[in-house]
Amino acid sequence: MEPPPEAPELEEGNSWLWRAWADLQGSRAYAGGGMGPLLPLPLSFATVDDYADRLGCDQDARQTLHEVIRALDREWRRLDRERSAAAANQPKEPT
């Protein structure tokens, strides 16, 4: 598994998008379990839209927020799947 990419340089005025991503992570739902691992679900449109409402985003900012969160979420879930697969392939230590 390759290391995650370096954090991008944020243009001035765009740090709110990174804060939004960090804030929204706590509202993530998970599915599965039982005999397999819990799998993170995508952040919902409604969750992101509610967050935009709380921030008082205009239509352009709201669209930007949805696009950025969707892209970050897709990448985060890809990395999470890779980490889970790598962990599942590790030999178990005897107890």
PDB file of N, CA and C in Angstrom:
ATOM      1  N   MET A   1       0.857  -1.175   0.000  1.00  0.00           N
ATOM      2  CA  MET A   1       0.000   0.000   0.000  1.00  0.00           C
ATOM      3  C   MET A   1       0.897   1.230   0.000  1.00  0.00           C
ATOM      4  N   GLU A   2       0.622   2.135  -0.903  1.00  0.00           N
ATOM      5  CA  GLU A   2       1.431   3.340  -0.977  1.00  0.00           C
ATOM      6  C   GLU A   2       0.945   4.359   0.057  1.00  0.00           C
ATOM      7  N   PRO A   3       1.853   5.234   0.509  1.00  0.00           N
ATOM      8  CA  PRO A   3       1.450   6.222   1.522  1.00  0.00           C
ATOM      9  C   PRO A   3       0.459   7.215   0.936  1.00  0.00           C
ATOM     10  N   PRO A   4      -0.351   7.834   1.811  1.00  0.00           N
ATOM     11  CA  PRO A   4      -1.303   8.824   1.303  1.00  0.00           C
ATOM     12  C   PRO A   4      -0.557  10.013   0.717  1.00  0.00           C
ATOM     13  N   PRO A   5      -1.178  10.720  -0.202  1.00  0.00           N
ATOM     14  CA  PRO A   5      -0.515  11.879  -0.797  1.00  0.00           C
ATOM     15  C   PRO A   5      -0.316  12.974   0.239  1.00  0.00           C
ATOM     16  N   GLU A   6       0.654  13.818  -0.036  1.00  0.00           N
ATOM     17  CA  GLU A   6       0.891  14.974   0.832  1.00  0.00           C
ATOM     18  C   GLU A   6      -0.337  15.870   0.824  1.00  0.00           C
ATOM     19  N   ALA A   7      -0.565  16.533   1.937  1.00  0.00           N
ATOM     20  CA  ALA A   7      -1.695  17.467   2.016  1.00  0.00           C
ATOM     21  C   ALA A   7      -1.467  18.601   1.019  1.00  0.00           C
ATOM     22  N   PRO A   8      -2.488  18.966   0.279  1.00  0.00           N
ATOM     23  CA  PRO A   8      -2.320  20.033  -0.711  1.00  0.00           C
ATOM     24  C   PRO A   8      -2.216  21.394  -0.043  1.00  0.00           C
ATOM     25  N   GLU A   9      -1.577  22.300  -0.727  1.00  0.00           N
ATOM     26  CA  GLU A   9      -1.565  23.690  -0.282  1.00  0.00           C
ATOM     27  C   GLU A   9      -2.944  24.261  -0.567  1.00  0.00           C
ATOM     28  N   LEU A  10      -3.543  24.872   0.433  1.00  0.00           N
ATOM     29  CA  LEU A  10      -4.861  25.465   0.241  1.00  0.00           C
ATOM     30  C   LEU A  10      -4.709  26.924  -0.161  1.00  0.00           C
ATOM     31  N   GLU A  11      -5.468  27.307  -1.163  1.00  0.00           N
ATOM     32  CA  GLU A  11      -5.467  28.710  -1.548  1.00  0.00           C
ATOM     33  C   GLU A  11      -6.085  29.517  -0.424  1.00  0.00           C
ATOM     34  N   GLU A  12      -5.644  30.746  -0.294  1.00  0.00           N
ATOM     35  CA  GLU A  12      -6.173  31.615   0.748  1.00  0.00           C
ATOM     36  C   GLU A  12      -7.697  31.675   0.641  1.00  0.00           C
ATOM     37  N   GLY A  13      -8.359  31.530   1.758  1.00  0.00           N
ATOM     38  CA  GLY A  13      -9.812  31.580   1.778  1.00  0.00           C
ATOM     39  C   GLY A  13     -10.489  30.233   1.619  1.00  0.00           C
ATOM     40  N   ASN A  14      -9.720  29.165   1.373  1.00  0.00           N
ATOM     41  CA  ASN A  14     -10.327  27.844   1.177  1.00  0.00           C
ATOM     42  C   ASN A  14     -10.166  26.908   2.370  1.00  0.00           C
ATOM     43  N   SER A  15      -9.611  27.392   3.463  1.00  0.00           N
ATOM     44  CA  SER A  15      -9.428  26.519   4.624  1.00  0.00           C
ATOM     45  C   SER A  15     -10.767  26.072   5.205  1.00  0.00           C
ATOM     46  N   TRP A  16     -11.833  26.813   4.925  1.00  0.00           N
ATOM     47  CA  TRP A  16     -13.156  26.428   5.428  1.00  0.00           C
ATOM     48  C   TRP A  16     -13.589  25.073   4.874  1.00  0.00           C
ATOM     49  N   LEU A  17     -13.104  24.739   3.671  1.00  0.00           N
ATOM     50  CA  LEU A  17     -13.458  23.454   3.073  1.00  0.00           C
ATOM     51  C   LEU A  17     -12.812  22.296   3.843  1.00  0.00           C
ATOM     52  N   TRP A  18     -11.573  22.489   4.274  1.00  0.00           N
ATOM     53  CA  TRP A  18     -10.889  21.465   5.052  1.00  0.00           C
ATOM     54  C   TRP A  18     -11.547  21.315   6.421  1.00  0.00           C
ATOM     55  N   ARG A  19     -11.918  22.447   7.031  1.00  0.00           N
ATOM     56  CA  ARG A  19     -12.634  22.403   8.313  1.00  0.00           C
ATOM     57  C   ARG A  19     -13.963  21.675   8.150  1.00  0.00           C
ATOM     58  N   ALA A  20     -14.665  21.950   7.049  1.00  0.00           N
ATOM     59  CA  ALA A  20     -15.953  21.287   6.794  1.00  0.00           C
ATOM     60  C   ALA A  20     -15.755  19.780   6.704  1.00  0.00           C
ATOM     61  N   TRP A  21     -14.725  19.353   5.987  1.00  0.00           N
ATOM     62  CA  TRP A  21     -14.438  17.923   5.861  1.00  0.00           C
ATOM     63  C   TRP A  21     -14.221  17.305   7.241  1.00  0.00           C
ATOM     64  N   ALA A  22     -13.411  17.957   8.070  1.00  0.00           N
ATOM     65  CA  ALA A  22     -13.142  17.441   9.413  1.00  0.00           C
ATOM     66  C   ALA A  22     -14.425  17.393  10.246  1.00  0.00           C
ATOM     67  N   ASP A  23     -15.242  18.424  10.150  1.00  0.00           N
ATOM     68  CA  ASP A  23     -16.502  18.466  10.904  1.00  0.00           C
ATOM     69  C   ASP A  23     -17.458  17.366  10.454  1.00  0.00           C
ATOM     70  N   LEU A  24     -17.559  17.153   9.161  1.00  0.00           N
ATOM     71  CA  LEU A  24     -18.531  16.199   8.624  1.00  0.00           C
ATOM     72  C   LEU A  24     -18.141  14.739   8.847  1.00  0.00           C
ATOM     73  N   GLN A  25     -16.862  14.465   9.061  1.00  0.00           N
ATOM     74  CA  GLN A  25     -16.427  13.082   9.277  1.00  0.00           C
ATOM     75  C   GLN A  25     -17.156  12.432  10.453  1.00  0.00           C
ATOM     76  N   GLY A  26     -17.467  13.210  11.473  1.00  0.00           N
ATOM     77  CA  GLY A  26     -18.127  12.663  12.650  1.00  0.00           C
ATOM     78  C   GLY A  26     -19.562  12.228  12.407  1.00  0.00           C
ATOM     79  N   SER A  27     -20.139  12.638  11.291  1.00  0.00           N
ATOM     80  CA  SER A  27     -21.532  12.275  11.005  1.00  0.00           C
ATOM     81  C   SER A  27     -21.636  11.093  10.041  1.00  0.00           C
ATOM     82  N   ARG A  28     -20.518  10.450   9.775  1.00  0.00           N
ATOM     83  CA  ARG A  28     -20.491   9.339   8.815  1.00  0.00           C
ATOM     84  C   ARG A  28     -21.251   8.129   9.355  1.00  0.00           C
ATOM     85  N   ALA A  29     -22.037   7.498   8.497  1.00  0.00           N
ATOM     86  CA  ALA A  29     -22.726   6.249   8.837  1.00  0.00           C
ATOM     87  C   ALA A  29     -21.882   5.075   8.331  1.00  0.00           C
ATOM     88  N   TYR A  30     -22.067   3.936   8.969  1.00  0.00           N
ATOM     89  CA  TYR A  30     -21.359   2.715   8.593  1.00  0.00           C
ATOM     90  C   TYR A  30     -22.373   1.602   8.354  1.00  0.00           C
ATOM     91  N   ALA A  31     -21.992   0.655   7.511  1.00  0.00           N
ATOM     92  CA  ALA A  31     -22.847  -0.499   7.223  1.00  0.00           C
ATOM     93  C   ALA A  31     -22.007  -1.759   7.347  1.00  0.00           C
ATOM     94  N   GLY A  32     -22.676  -2.871   7.419  1.00  0.00           N
ATOM     95  CA  GLY A  32     -21.967  -4.138   7.477  1.00  0.00           C
ATOM     96  C   GLY A  32     -21.854  -4.632   8.891  1.00  0.00           C
ATOM     97  N   GLY A  33     -20.696  -5.159   9.194  1.00  0.00           N
ATOM     98  CA  GLY A  33     -20.516  -5.763  10.503  1.00  0.00           C
ATOM     99  C   GLY A  33     -20.828  -7.236  10.398  1.00  0.00           C
ATOM    100  N   GLY A  34     -21.386  -7.796  11.419  1.00  0.00           N
ATOM    101  CA  GLY A  34     -21.664  -9.228  11.394  1.00  0.00           C
ATOM    102  C   GLY A  34     -20.365  -9.997  11.268  1.00  0.00           C
ATOM    103  N   MET A  35     -20.203 -10.706  10.187  1.00  0.00           N
ATOM    104  CA  MET A  35     -18.994 -11.498   9.975  1.00  0.00           C
ATOM    105  C   MET A  35     -17.890 -10.703   9.283  1.00  0.00           C
ATOM    106  N   GLY A  36     -18.186  -9.507   8.833  1.00  0.00           N
ATOM    107  CA  GLY A  36     -17.181  -8.709   8.142  1.00  0.00           C
ATOM    108  C   GLY A  36     -16.984  -7.369   8.827  1.00  0.00           C
ATOM    109  N   PRO A  37     -16.095  -6.571   8.283  1.00  0.00           N
ATOM    110  CA  PRO A  37     -15.825  -5.272   8.891  1.00  0.00           C
ATOM    111  C   PRO A  37     -16.955  -4.279   8.620  1.00  0.00           C
ATOM    112  N   LEU A  38     -17.019  -3.261   9.463  1.00  0.00           N
ATOM    113  CA  LEU A  38     -17.919  -2.147   9.182  1.00  0.00           C
ATOM    114  C   LEU A  38     -17.358  -1.379   7.998  1.00  0.00           C
ATOM    115  N   LEU A  39     -18.215  -0.979   7.097  1.00  0.00           N
ATOM    116  CA  LEU A  39     -17.791  -0.232   5.918  1.00  0.00           C
ATOM    117  C   LEU A  39     -18.346   1.180   5.999  1.00  0.00           C
ATOM    118  N   PRO A  40     -17.482   2.193   5.816  1.00  0.00           N
ATOM    119  CA  PRO A  40     -17.972   3.564   5.856  1.00  0.00           C
ATOM    120  C   PRO A  40     -18.816   3.873   4.627  1.00  0.00           C
ATOM    121  N   LEU A  41     -19.954   4.480   4.856  1.00  0.00           N
ATOM    122  CA  LEU A  41     -20.821   4.912   3.762  1.00  0.00           C
ATOM    123  C   LEU A  41     -20.427   6.322   3.342  1.00  0.00           C
ATOM    124  N   PRO A  42     -20.759   6.705   2.119  1.00  0.00           N
ATOM    125  CA  PRO A  42     -20.483   8.081   1.700  1.00  0.00           C
ATOM    126  C   PRO A  42     -21.242   9.065   2.584  1.00  0.00           C
ATOM    127  N   LEU A  43     -20.657  10.235   2.773  1.00  0.00           N
ATOM    128  CA  LEU A  43     -21.380  11.296   3.472  1.00  0.00           C
ATOM    129  C   LEU A  43     -22.586  11.660   2.621  1.00  0.00           C
ATOM    130  N   SER A  44     -23.728  11.790   3.249  1.00  0.00           N
ATOM    131  CA  SER A  44     -24.954  12.010   2.484  1.00  0.00           C
ATOM    132  C   SER A  44     -25.065  13.447   1.978  1.00  0.00           C
ATOM    133  N   PHE A  45     -25.784  13.589   0.883  1.00  0.00           N
ATOM    134  CA  PHE A  45     -26.061  14.909   0.318  1.00  0.00           C
ATOM    135  C   PHE A  45     -26.740  15.779   1.367  1.00  0.00           C
ATOM    136  N   ALA A  46     -27.715  15.207   2.078  1.00  0.00           N
ATOM    137  CA  ALA A  46     -28.469  15.977   3.075  1.00  0.00           C
ATOM    138  C   ALA A  46     -27.565  16.468   4.199  1.00  0.00           C
ATOM    139  N   THR A  47     -26.616  15.641   4.624  1.00  0.00           N
ATOM    140  CA  THR A  47     -25.694  16.043   5.687  1.00  0.00           C
ATOM    141  C   THR A  47     -24.855  17.228   5.246  1.00  0.00           C
ATOM    142  N   VAL A  48     -24.331  17.156   4.027  1.00  0.00           N
ATOM    143  CA  VAL A  48     -23.508  18.251   3.508  1.00  0.00           C
ATOM    144  C   VAL A  48     -24.367  19.495   3.302  1.00  0.00           C
ATOM    145  N   ASP A  49     -25.574  19.315   2.802  1.00  0.00           N
ATOM    146  CA  ASP A  49     -26.466  20.453   2.571  1.00  0.00           C
ATOM    147  C   ASP A  49     -26.866  21.126   3.887  1.00  0.00           C
ATOM    148  N   ASP A  50     -27.138  20.333   4.919  1.00  0.00           N
ATOM    149  CA  ASP A  50     -27.445  20.903   6.234  1.00  0.00           C
ATOM    150  C   ASP A  50     -26.263  21.708   6.765  1.00  0.00           C
ATOM    151  N   TYR A  51     -25.062  21.188   6.561  1.00  0.00           N
ATOM    152  CA  TYR A  51     -23.857  21.895   6.989  1.00  0.00           C
ATOM    153  C   TYR A  51     -23.738  23.226   6.239  1.00  0.00           C
ATOM    154  N   ALA A  52     -24.005  23.203   4.939  1.00  0.00           N
ATOM    155  CA  ALA A  52     -23.966  24.437   4.144  1.00  0.00           C
ATOM    156  C   ALA A  52     -24.989  25.441   4.667  1.00  0.00           C
ATOM    157  N   ASP A  53     -26.168  24.964   5.057  1.00  0.00           N
ATOM    158  CA  ASP A  53     -27.183  25.849   5.641  1.00  0.00           C
ATOM    159  C   ASP A  53     -26.664  26.503   6.910  1.00  0.00           C
ATOM    160  N   ARG A  54     -26.042  25.708   7.781  1.00  0.00           N
ATOM    161  CA  ARG A  54     -25.520  26.256   9.036  1.00  0.00           C
ATOM    162  C   ARG A  54     -24.452  27.306   8.789  1.00  0.00           C
ATOM    163  N   LEU A  55     -23.666  27.121   7.722  1.00  0.00           N
ATOM    164  CA  LEU A  55     -22.631  28.102   7.393  1.00  0.00           C
ATOM    165  C   LEU A  55     -23.194  29.322   6.676  1.00  0.00           C
ATOM    166  N   GLY A  56     -24.412  29.229   6.184  1.00  0.00           N
ATOM    167  CA  GLY A  56     -24.997  30.324   5.420  1.00  0.00           C
ATOM    168  C   GLY A  56     -24.392  30.460   4.032  1.00  0.00           C
ATOM    169  N   CYS A  57     -24.064  29.329   3.414  1.00  0.00           N
ATOM    170  CA  CYS A  57     -23.426  29.333   2.092  1.00  0.00           C
ATOM    171  C   CYS A  57     -24.385  29.836   1.021  1.00  0.00           C
ATOM    172  N   ASP A  58     -23.850  30.655   0.106  1.00  0.00           N
ATOM    173  CA  ASP A  58     -24.632  31.003  -1.074  1.00  0.00           C
ATOM    174  C   ASP A  58     -24.572  29.817  -2.041  1.00  0.00           C
ATOM    175  N   GLN A  59     -25.253  29.919  -3.168  1.00  0.00           N
ATOM    176  CA  GLN A  59     -25.359  28.781  -4.091  1.00  0.00           C
ATOM    177  C   GLN A  59     -23.998  28.336  -4.620  1.00  0.00           C
ATOM    178  N   ASP A  60     -23.118  29.280  -4.951  1.00  0.00           N
ATOM    179  CA  ASP A  60     -21.792  28.907  -5.462  1.00  0.00           C
ATOM    180  C   ASP A  60     -20.968  28.185  -4.397  1.00  0.00           C
ATOM    181  N   ALA A  61     -20.974  28.715  -3.175  1.00  0.00           N
ATOM    182  CA  ALA A  61     -20.215  28.086  -2.088  1.00  0.00           C
ATOM    183  C   ALA A  61     -20.785  26.708  -1.766  1.00  0.00           C
ATOM    184  N   ARG A  62     -22.098  26.594  -1.810  1.00  0.00           N
ATOM    185  CA  ARG A  62     -22.757  25.309  -1.544  1.00  0.00           C
ATOM    186  C   ARG A  62     -22.325  24.273  -2.587  1.00  0.00           C
ATOM    187  N   GLN A  63     -22.299  24.659  -3.858  1.00  0.00           N
ATOM    188  CA  GLN A  63     -21.878  23.753  -4.928  1.00  0.00           C
ATOM    189  C   GLN A  63     -20.419  23.343  -4.737  1.00  0.00           C
ATOM    190  N   THR A  64     -19.567  24.315  -4.411  1.00  0.00           N
ATOM    191  CA  THR A  64     -18.158  24.018  -4.163  1.00  0.00           C
ATOM    192  C   THR A  64     -18.015  23.052  -2.998  1.00  0.00           C
ATOM    193  N   LEU A  65     -18.757  23.303  -1.926  1.00  0.00           N
ATOM    194  CA  LEU A  65     -18.700  22.427  -0.756  1.00  0.00           C
ATOM    195  C   LEU A  65     -19.077  20.996  -1.135  1.00  0.00           C
ATOM    196  N   HIS A  66     -20.164  20.829  -1.861  1.00  0.00           N
ATOM    197  CA  HIS A  66     -20.589  19.481  -2.265  1.00  0.00           C
ATOM    198  C   HIS A  66     -19.521  18.803  -3.125  1.00  0.00           C
ATOM    199  N   GLU A  67     -18.946  19.517  -4.071  1.00  0.00           N
ATOM    200  CA  GLU A  67     -17.947  18.922  -4.964  1.00  0.00           C
ATOM    201  C   GLU A  67     -16.690  18.515  -4.208  1.00  0.00           C
ATOM    202  N   VAL A  68     -16.215  19.395  -3.333  1.00  0.00           N
ATOM    203  CA  VAL A  68     -14.984  19.111  -2.589  1.00  0.00           C
ATOM    204  C   VAL A  68     -15.203  17.969  -1.601  1.00  0.00           C
ATOM    205  N   ILE A  69     -16.300  18.006  -0.866  1.00  0.00           N
ATOM    206  CA  ILE A  69     -16.571  16.943   0.103  1.00  0.00           C
ATOM    207  C   ILE A  69     -16.737  15.607  -0.607  1.00  0.00           C
ATOM    208  N   ARG A  70     -17.421  15.580  -1.740  1.00  0.00           N
ATOM    209  CA  ARG A  70     -17.600  14.335  -2.497  1.00  0.00           C
ATOM    210  C   ARG A  70     -16.236  13.775  -2.938  1.00  0.00           C
ATOM    211  N   ALA A  71     -15.336  14.644  -3.421  1.00  0.00           N
ATOM    212  CA  ALA A  71     -14.016  14.193  -3.870  1.00  0.00           C
ATOM    213  C   ALA A  71     -13.171  13.695  -2.691  1.00  0.00           C
ATOM    214  N   LEU A  72     -13.158  14.444  -1.589  1.00  0.00           N
ATOM    215  CA  LEU A  72     -12.403  14.019  -0.413  1.00  0.00           C
ATOM    216  C   LEU A  72     -12.960  12.715   0.149  1.00  0.00           C
ATOM    217  N   ASP A  73     -14.273  12.613   0.182  1.00  0.00           N
ATOM    218  CA  ASP A  73     -14.926  11.426   0.717  1.00  0.00           C
ATOM    219  C   ASP A  73     -14.591  10.190  -0.113  1.00  0.00           C
ATOM    220  N   ARG A  74     -14.623  10.339  -1.417  1.00  0.00           N
ATOM    221  CA  ARG A  74     -14.305   9.215  -2.315  1.00  0.00           C
ATOM    222  C   ARG A  74     -12.868   8.734  -2.065  1.00  0.00           C
ATOM    223  N   GLU A  75     -11.930   9.670  -1.946  1.00  0.00           N
ATOM    224  CA  GLU A  75     -10.530   9.311  -1.715  1.00  0.00           C
ATOM    225  C   GLU A  75     -10.342   8.696  -0.326  1.00  0.00           C
ATOM    226  N   TRP A  76     -10.989   9.268   0.687  1.00  0.00           N
ATOM    227  CA  TRP A  76     -10.862   8.747   2.049  1.00  0.00           C
ATOM    228  C   TRP A  76     -11.378   7.311   2.124  1.00  0.00           C
ATOM    229  N   ARG A  77     -12.528   7.046   1.487  1.00  0.00           N
ATOM    230  CA  ARG A  77     -13.085   5.692   1.519  1.00  0.00           C
ATOM    231  C   ARG A  77     -12.204   4.711   0.753  1.00  0.00           C
ATOM    232  N   ARG A  78     -11.568   5.151  -0.327  1.00  0.00           N
ATOM    233  CA  ARG A  78     -10.635   4.290  -1.070  1.00  0.00           C
ATOM    234  C   ARG A  78      -9.452   3.914  -0.173  1.00  0.00           C
ATOM    235  N   LEU A  79      -8.876   4.908   0.505  1.00  0.00           N
ATOM    236  CA  LEU A  79      -7.756   4.634   1.400  1.00  0.00           C
ATOM    237  C   LEU A  79      -8.181   3.736   2.563  1.00  0.00           C
ATOM    238  N   ASP A  80      -9.387   3.942   3.068  1.00  0.00           N
ATOM    239  CA  ASP A  80      -9.887   3.109   4.158  1.00  0.00           C
ATOM    240  C   ASP A  80     -10.018   1.653   3.708  1.00  0.00           C
ATOM    241  N   ARG A  81     -10.520   1.433   2.495  1.00  0.00           N
ATOM    242  CA  ARG A  81     -10.634   0.060   1.969  1.00  0.00           C
ATOM    243  C   ARG A  81      -9.253  -0.587   1.842  1.00  0.00           C
ATOM    244  N   GLU A  82      -8.272   0.186   1.372  1.00  0.00           N
ATOM    245  CA  GLU A  82      -6.915  -0.347   1.243  1.00  0.00           C
ATOM    246  C   GLU A  82      -6.334  -0.707   2.607  1.00  0.00           C
ATOM    247  N   ARG A  83      -6.528   0.167   3.596  1.00  0.00           N
ATOM    248  CA  ARG A  83      -6.023  -0.111   4.948  1.00  0.00           C
ATOM    249  C   ARG A  83      -6.697  -1.356   5.529  1.00  0.00           C
ATOM    250  N   SER A  84      -7.999  -1.466   5.323  1.00  0.00           N
ATOM    251  CA  SER A  84      -8.730  -2.630   5.840  1.00  0.00           C
ATOM    252  C   SER A  84      -8.247  -3.917   5.181  1.00  0.00           C
ATOM    253  N   ALA A  85      -8.025  -3.883   3.880  1.00  0.00           N
ATOM    254  CA  ALA A  85      -7.553  -5.071   3.163  1.00  0.00           C
ATOM    255  C   ALA A  85      -6.154  -5.456   3.638  1.00  0.00           C
ATOM    256  N   ALA A  86      -5.287  -4.469   3.836  1.00  0.00           N
ATOM    257  CA  ALA A  86      -3.931  -4.751   4.308  1.00  0.00           C
ATOM    258  C   ALA A  86      -3.964  -5.336   5.716  1.00  0.00           C
ATOM    259  N   ALA A  87      -4.822  -4.796   6.575  1.00  0.00           N
ATOM    260  CA  ALA A  87      -4.929  -5.304   7.949  1.00  0.00           C
ATOM    261  C   ALA A  87      -5.471  -6.726   7.958  1.00  0.00           C
ATOM    262  N   ALA A  88      -6.398  -7.033   7.072  1.00  0.00           N
ATOM    263  CA  ALA A  88      -6.982  -8.379   7.016  1.00  0.00           C
ATOM    264  C   ALA A  88      -5.956  -9.407   6.558  1.00  0.00           C
ATOM    265  N   ASN A  89      -4.948  -8.968   5.808  1.00  0.00           N
ATOM    266  CA  ASN A  89      -3.934  -9.888   5.294  1.00  0.00           C
ATOM    267  C   ASN A  89      -2.748 -10.056   6.235  1.00  0.00           C
ATOM    268  N   GLN A  90      -2.745  -9.354   7.367  1.00  0.00           N
ATOM    269  CA  GLN A  90      -1.660  -9.483   8.339  1.00  0.00           C
ATOM    270  C   GLN A  90      -1.830 -10.789   9.110  1.00  0.00           C
ATOM    271  N   PRO A  91      -0.719 -11.488   9.358  1.00  0.00           N
ATOM    272  CA  PRO A  91      -0.838 -12.720  10.155  1.00  0.00           C
ATOM    273  C   PRO A  91      -1.299 -12.383  11.574  1.00  0.00           C
ATOM    274  N   LYS A  92      -2.127 -13.248  12.110  1.00  0.00           N
ATOM    275  CA  LYS A  92      -2.648 -13.064  13.465  1.00  0.00           C
ATOM    276  C   LYS A  92      -1.600 -13.541  14.473  1.00  0.00           C
ATOM    277  N   GLU A  93      -1.443 -12.767  15.556  1.00  0.00           N
ATOM    278  CA  GLU A  93      -0.530 -13.181  16.618  1.00  0.00           C
ATOM    279  C   GLU A  93      -1.229 -14.216  17.490  1.00  0.00           C
ATOM    280  N   PRO A  94      -0.490 -15.232  17.918  1.00  0.00           N
ATOM    281  CA  PRO A  94      -1.114 -16.233  18.795  1.00  0.00           C
ATOM    282  C   PRO A  94      -1.517 -15.596  20.125  1.00  0.00           C
ATOM    283  N   THR A  95      -2.611 -16.072  20.684  1.00  0.00           N
ATOM    284  CA  THR A  95      -3.071 -15.536  21.971  1.00  0.00           C
ATOM    285  C   THR A  95      -2.746 -16.473  23.098  1.00  0.00           C
TER     286      THR A  95
END
